[in-house]
């Protein structure tokens, strides 16, 4: 069994669950989990945990994210992106100064209402399932944090041709479902750094509402989540070719590498027995202890063979290390 994390580049048309299912077939192992959903039309970084690395899923889901996105001002849809049904539209003719002012007003803490077309569950049912049934339920606002928004460009779209060809660089546009009238619109391409749980689609709609023109998302690429970036991500095809050549390990980040900021300690024979039973380990049951060890210090713990087994935290009062998370 392979243990660790693969930085997958999710391509358009795949759900996060599709990626997991395909990897199970490629790697011939069931214990695989993803670290946060990306819409089928979105692309970019999707860390996937393998083997005992699946114990990292909750930690990686909680990390901050960076996205490249394109927002269309002058229209609003039921899905908050250009794949949805057109609800309303208007002519968008705004100064760049006004757009920048509205965009930057969302930097900081922000109470966001999750979209109906999302995988969040209400009474055991996913919101998008209710939305497809034509139902809308009340969703409490959730506090998210926008660390920074960098506006890369602002374009004026005067025709349907401009609208369709509004891709910038390698940021693929979401296929246009509605048939907008010939109203001038504007496209804003930007990079958003945000906390976990932020819906970029909703951010685009909320900015459009602030400007009075309506807004929706027309492209989305996740470029970073935690330590994983798009430049080092690999596609499913690349992973499949590596598996055929029995060299998939080149793409796997070991579990202990996720905790490289913590010192690594190895146990002795008695410590190994305690370790494998999930018990606290006394300070004397380690082979070597770094000088000046402070109370509450987290460490990576290895058995006598050098295999990583878990994260422990030092309790100075008891002179022992307590389990934080095991990776047996």
GROMACS .gro file of N, CA and C in nm, residues 266-276 281 284-287 303-304:
model
   54
  266UNK      N    1   1.343   0.927   1.764
  266UNK     CA    2   1.326   0.782   1.753
  266UNK      C    3   1.318   0.720   1.892
  267UNK      N    4   1.233   0.617   1.905
  267UNK     CA    5   1.216   0.550   2.034
  267UNK      C    6   1.313   0.434   2.049
  268UNK      N    7   1.337   0.394   2.174
  268UNK     CA    8   1.415   0.273   2.200
  268UNK      C    9   1.320   0.152   2.206
  269UNK      N   10   1.369   0.039   2.249
  269UNK     CA   11   1.287  -0.083   2.247
  269UNK      C   12   1.163  -0.070   2.334
  270UNK      N   13   1.178  -0.019   2.456
  270UNK     CA   14   1.062  -0.002   2.544
  270UNK      C   15   0.966   0.102   2.488
  271UNK      N   16   1.022   0.210   2.432
  271UNK     CA   17   0.939   0.314   2.373
  271UNK      C   18   0.859   0.264   2.254
  272UNK      N   19   0.918   0.172   2.178
  272UNK     CA   20   0.847   0.117   2.062
  272UNK      C   21   0.725   0.037   2.105
  273UNK      N   22   0.738  -0.037   2.215
  273UNK     CA   23   0.623  -0.112   2.266
  273UNK      C   24   0.510  -0.017   2.305
  274UNK      N   25   0.544   0.091   2.372
  274UNK     CA   26   0.444   0.191   2.411
  274UNK      C   27   0.385   0.259   2.287
  275UNK      N   28   0.472   0.287   2.192
  275UNK     CA   29   0.430   0.354   2.069
  275UNK      C   30   0.325   0.273   1.995
  276UNK      N   31   0.350   0.144   1.977
  276UNK     CA   32   0.257   0.060   1.900
  276UNK      C   33   0.127   0.033   1.975
  281UNK      N   34   0.470   0.816   2.579
  281UNK     CA   35   0.607   0.764   2.583
  281UNK      C   36   0.692   0.854   2.673
  284UNK      N   37   1.265   0.915   2.877
  284UNK     CA   38   1.379   0.824   2.877
  284UNK      C   39   1.365   0.710   2.775
  285UNK      N   40   1.247   0.698   2.713
  285UNK     CA   41   1.224   0.593   2.614
  285UNK      C   42   1.254   0.638   2.471
  286UNK      N   43   1.319   0.754   2.459
  286UNK     CA   44   1.365   0.801   2.329
  286UNK      C   45   1.516   0.788   2.322
  287UNK      N   46   1.566   0.766   2.203
  287UNK     CA   47   1.710   0.746   2.186
  287UNK      C   48   1.789   0.873   2.213
  303UNK      N   49   0.982   0.468   1.477
  303UNK     CA   50   1.015   0.345   1.550
  303UNK      C   51   1.164   0.313   1.528
  304UNK      N   52   1.207   0.197   1.578
  304UNK     CA   53   1.350   0.164   1.572
  304UNK      C   54   1.400   0.138   1.430
   0.00000   0.00000   0.00000
